[in-house]
Coordinates of C-alpha atoms in Angstrom, one line a residue:
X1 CA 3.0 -41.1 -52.9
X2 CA 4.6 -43.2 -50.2
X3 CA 5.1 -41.9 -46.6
X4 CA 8.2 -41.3 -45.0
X5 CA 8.7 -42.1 -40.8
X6 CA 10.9 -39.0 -39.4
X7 CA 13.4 -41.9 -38.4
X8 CA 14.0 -42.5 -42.0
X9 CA 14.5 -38.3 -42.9
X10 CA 17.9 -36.3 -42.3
X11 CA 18.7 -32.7 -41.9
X12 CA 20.6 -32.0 -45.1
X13 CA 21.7 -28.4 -46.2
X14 CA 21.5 -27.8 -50.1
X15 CA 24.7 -26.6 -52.0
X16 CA 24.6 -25.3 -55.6
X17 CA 24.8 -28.2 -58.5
X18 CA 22.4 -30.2 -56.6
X19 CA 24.8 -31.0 -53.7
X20 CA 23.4 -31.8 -50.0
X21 CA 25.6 -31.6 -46.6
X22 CA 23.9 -33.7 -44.6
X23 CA 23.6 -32.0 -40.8
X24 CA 23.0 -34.5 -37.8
X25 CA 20.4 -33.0 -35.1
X26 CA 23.2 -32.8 -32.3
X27 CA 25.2 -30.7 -34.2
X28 CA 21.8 -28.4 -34.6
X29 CA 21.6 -28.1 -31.1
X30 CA 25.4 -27.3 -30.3
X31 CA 24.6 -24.5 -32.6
X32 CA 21.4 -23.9 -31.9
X33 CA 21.2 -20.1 -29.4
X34 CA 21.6 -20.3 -25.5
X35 CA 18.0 -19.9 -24.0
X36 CA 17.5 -15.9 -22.3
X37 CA 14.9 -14.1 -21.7
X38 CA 17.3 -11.1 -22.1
X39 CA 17.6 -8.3 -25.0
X40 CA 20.9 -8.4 -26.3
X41 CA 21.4 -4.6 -27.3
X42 CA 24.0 -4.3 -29.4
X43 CA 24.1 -1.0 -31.0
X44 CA 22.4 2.1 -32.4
X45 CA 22.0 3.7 -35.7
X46 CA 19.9 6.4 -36.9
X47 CA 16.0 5.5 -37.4
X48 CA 16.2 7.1 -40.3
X49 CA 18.4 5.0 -41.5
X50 CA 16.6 2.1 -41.1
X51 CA 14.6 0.4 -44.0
X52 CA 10.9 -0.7 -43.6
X53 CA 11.6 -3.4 -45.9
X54 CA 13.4 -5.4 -43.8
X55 CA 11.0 -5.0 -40.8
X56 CA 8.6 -8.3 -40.2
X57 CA 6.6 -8.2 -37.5
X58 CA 6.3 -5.9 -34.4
X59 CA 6.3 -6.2 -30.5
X60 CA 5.8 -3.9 -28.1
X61 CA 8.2 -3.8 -25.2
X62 CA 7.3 -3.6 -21.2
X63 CA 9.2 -2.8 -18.8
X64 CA 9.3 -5.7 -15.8
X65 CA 8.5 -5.0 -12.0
X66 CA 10.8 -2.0 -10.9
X67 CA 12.2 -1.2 -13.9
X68 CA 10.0 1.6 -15.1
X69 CA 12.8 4.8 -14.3
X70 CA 15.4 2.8 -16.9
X71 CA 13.1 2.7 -19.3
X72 CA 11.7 5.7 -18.8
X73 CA 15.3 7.0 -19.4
X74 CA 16.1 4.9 -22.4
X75 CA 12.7 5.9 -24.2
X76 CA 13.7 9.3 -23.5
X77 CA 17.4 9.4 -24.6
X78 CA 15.9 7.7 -28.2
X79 CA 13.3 9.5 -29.1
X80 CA 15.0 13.1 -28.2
X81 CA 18.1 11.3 -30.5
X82 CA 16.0 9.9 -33.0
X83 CA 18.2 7.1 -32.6
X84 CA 16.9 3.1 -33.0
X85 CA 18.7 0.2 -31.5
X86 CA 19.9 -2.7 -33.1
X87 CA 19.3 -6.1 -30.7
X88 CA 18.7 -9.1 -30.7
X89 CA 16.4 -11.9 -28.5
X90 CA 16.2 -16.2 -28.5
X91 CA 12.4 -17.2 -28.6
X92 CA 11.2 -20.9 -29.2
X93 CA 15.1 -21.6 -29.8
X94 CA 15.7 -19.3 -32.6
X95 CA 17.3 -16.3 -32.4
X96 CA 15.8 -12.8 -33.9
X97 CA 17.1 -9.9 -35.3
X98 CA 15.0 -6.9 -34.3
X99 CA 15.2 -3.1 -34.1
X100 CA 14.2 -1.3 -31.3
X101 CA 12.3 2.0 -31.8
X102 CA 11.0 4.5 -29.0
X103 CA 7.9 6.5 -30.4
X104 CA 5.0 7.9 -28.0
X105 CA 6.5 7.0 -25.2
X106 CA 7.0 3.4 -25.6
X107 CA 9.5 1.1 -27.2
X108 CA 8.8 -1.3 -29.9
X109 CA 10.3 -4.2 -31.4
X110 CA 10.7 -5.1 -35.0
X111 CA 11.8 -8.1 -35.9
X112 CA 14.2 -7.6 -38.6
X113 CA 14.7 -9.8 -42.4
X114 CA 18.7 -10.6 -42.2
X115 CA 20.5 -9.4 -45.5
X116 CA 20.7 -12.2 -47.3
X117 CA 16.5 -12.7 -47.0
X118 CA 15.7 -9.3 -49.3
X119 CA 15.3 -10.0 -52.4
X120 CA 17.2 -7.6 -54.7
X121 CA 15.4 -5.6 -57.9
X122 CA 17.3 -7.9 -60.1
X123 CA 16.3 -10.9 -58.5
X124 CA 12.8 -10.0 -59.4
X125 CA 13.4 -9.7 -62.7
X126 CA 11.7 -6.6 -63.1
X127 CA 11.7 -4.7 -66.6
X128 CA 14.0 -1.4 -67.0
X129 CA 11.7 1.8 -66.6
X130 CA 10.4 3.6 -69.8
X131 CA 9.6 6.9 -70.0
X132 CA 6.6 8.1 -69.3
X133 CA 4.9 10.8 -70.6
X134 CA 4.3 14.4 -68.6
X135 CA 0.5 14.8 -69.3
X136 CA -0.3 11.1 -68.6
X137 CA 1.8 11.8 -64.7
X138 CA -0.2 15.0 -64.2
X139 CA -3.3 13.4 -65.0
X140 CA -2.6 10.1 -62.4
X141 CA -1.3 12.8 -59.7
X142 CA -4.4 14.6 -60.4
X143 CA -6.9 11.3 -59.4
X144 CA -4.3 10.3 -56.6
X145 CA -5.4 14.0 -54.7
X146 CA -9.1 12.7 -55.0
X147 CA -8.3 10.1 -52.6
X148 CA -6.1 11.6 -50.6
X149 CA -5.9 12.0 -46.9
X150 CA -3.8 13.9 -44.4
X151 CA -3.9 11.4 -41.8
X152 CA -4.0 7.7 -42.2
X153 CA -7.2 6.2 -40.3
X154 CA -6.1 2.8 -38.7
X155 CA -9.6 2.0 -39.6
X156 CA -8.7 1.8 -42.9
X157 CA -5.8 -0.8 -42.2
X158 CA -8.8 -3.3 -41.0
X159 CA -8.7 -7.1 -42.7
X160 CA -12.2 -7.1 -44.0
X161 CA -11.8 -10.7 -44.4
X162 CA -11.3 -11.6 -40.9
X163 CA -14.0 -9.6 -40.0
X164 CA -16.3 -11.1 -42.2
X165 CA -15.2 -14.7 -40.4
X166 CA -15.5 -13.0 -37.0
X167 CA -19.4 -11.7 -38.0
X168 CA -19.8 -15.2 -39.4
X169 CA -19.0 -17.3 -36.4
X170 CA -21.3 -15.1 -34.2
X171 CA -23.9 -15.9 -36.7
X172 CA -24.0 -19.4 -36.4
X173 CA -22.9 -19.6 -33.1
X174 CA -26.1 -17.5 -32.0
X175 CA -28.2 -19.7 -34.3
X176 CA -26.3 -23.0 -32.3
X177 CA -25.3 -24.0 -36.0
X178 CA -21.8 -25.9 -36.7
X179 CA -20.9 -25.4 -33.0
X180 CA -18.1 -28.3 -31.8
X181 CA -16.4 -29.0 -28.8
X182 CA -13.1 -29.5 -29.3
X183 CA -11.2 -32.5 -27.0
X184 CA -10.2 -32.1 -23.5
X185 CA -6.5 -32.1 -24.1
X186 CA -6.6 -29.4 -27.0
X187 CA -8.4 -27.0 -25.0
X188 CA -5.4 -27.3 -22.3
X189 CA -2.8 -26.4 -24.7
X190 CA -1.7 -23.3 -24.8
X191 CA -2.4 -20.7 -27.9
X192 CA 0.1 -19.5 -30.2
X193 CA 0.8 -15.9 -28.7
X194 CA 1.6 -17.8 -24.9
X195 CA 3.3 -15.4 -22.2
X196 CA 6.5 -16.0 -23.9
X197 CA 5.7 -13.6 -26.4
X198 CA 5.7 -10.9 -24.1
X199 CA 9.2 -9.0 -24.3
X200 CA 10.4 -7.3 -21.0
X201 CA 13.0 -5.4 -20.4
X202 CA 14.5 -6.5 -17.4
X203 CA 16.6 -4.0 -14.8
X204 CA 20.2 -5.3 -14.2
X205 CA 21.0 -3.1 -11.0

C-alpha cells in the first residue's frame, strides 16, 4: 500500500453505477452552516410521538445568566403539554437535528438520526415471522417475570468494561507501574467534551 498526501485526495460524492461528483472544499464551506451558539426552535410535536430510534445521543440544556424565569416557563408549558420541540444547533461546523424534551424539571437534548439514516426492516433483510406456538410464549413470559423489575436501577445501565479499565489504571498507577507522561503540548489541548459542548439557552429580551 502506497500513501496518499491530502494535496493529492478530492472530495467526491458517490452516485449509483459507480459514478463520483467530485466536490471542491470551497463549495463545502459555502454550504457548510453559519456559526451560532443559538437553538433554532423550530416546532413542536407530541413526545409521544417521537421515536427512540432515531435519538443518538443526549445533552442536557442550562439556562445562561438571567435567563432562568424563561426557562422556567418553557419547562413548564412542555411538560404540563407533553409536548417536545423539534430544533436544531451548529457545533464544530455541522449542524444537528435534536429534540428537545422537558422532564423533572429540566430540558434535554437529543440529538436526532435524520430520515434517510434509519435503516428500514427490509433493509435488514430480516426473515418474515413464523408462528409461534402458545405453550412455548407462556413458558418464555413465565421466565421473563423471574427477572423482572418495577423500576429500572441506573446501576444496572453501568459499562462493566470501563469500570474494569478505571479499577485497572488505579492499580498500576498505585503500584507506579506503566505510568507516562504525556508531552507538554498534548496536555495543553483541550479534551473532547470542551465548554462548547455545553448547550445554553440564551434570553433574547
Amino acid at each position: 500500500k502506497e500513501a496518499v498526501e491530502s494535496e493529492n485526495t478530492v472530495h467526491a460524492y458517490e452516485l449509483d453505477g459507480g459514478k463520483f461528483v467530485e466536490v471542491t472544499d470551497e463549495e463545502l464551506e459555502e454550504l457548510a452552516p453559519e456559526k451560532t451558539r443559538e437553538i433554532d426552535l423550530r416546532l413542536f410535536v407530541d413526545q409521544d410521538e417521537l421515536d427512540p430510534v432515531f435519538f443518538e445521543r443526549a445533552y442536557f440544556l442550562a439556562p445562561s445568566k438571567g435567563a432562568n424565569k424563561p426557562y422556567r416557563l418553557l419547562v413548564s408549558a412542555m411538560e404540563s403539554t407533553g409536548k417536545a420541540g423539534i430544533a436544531t444547533f451548529v457545533m464544530r461546523e455541522r449542524e444537528y437535528l435534536v429534540a428537545i424534551i422537558a422532564e423533572n424539571g429540566l430540558l434535554r437534548a437529543e440529538t436526532m438520526r435524520f430520515a434517510d439514516e434509519i435503516r428500514s426492516p427490509e433493509d435488514a433483510d430480516l426473515p418474515k415471522p413464523k408462528r409461534v406456538d402458545k405453550k412455548t410464549v407462556q413458558r418464555l413470559s413465565k421466565a421473563l417475570d423471574t427477572l423482572f423489575e418495577e423500576e429500572l436501577d441506573p446501576d444496572e445501565l453501568e459499562d462493566r468494561r470501563s469500570r474494569g479499565i478505571e479499577k485497572l489504571v488505579k492499580s498500576k498507577l498505585s503500584a507506579g507501574k506503566d505510568v507516562v507522561k504525556a508531552p507538554e503540548e498534548a496536555r495543553e489541548t483541550e479534551g473532547a467534551l470542551g465548554s462548547e459542548d455545553r448547550l445554553v439557552i440564551e434570553d433574547t429580551d
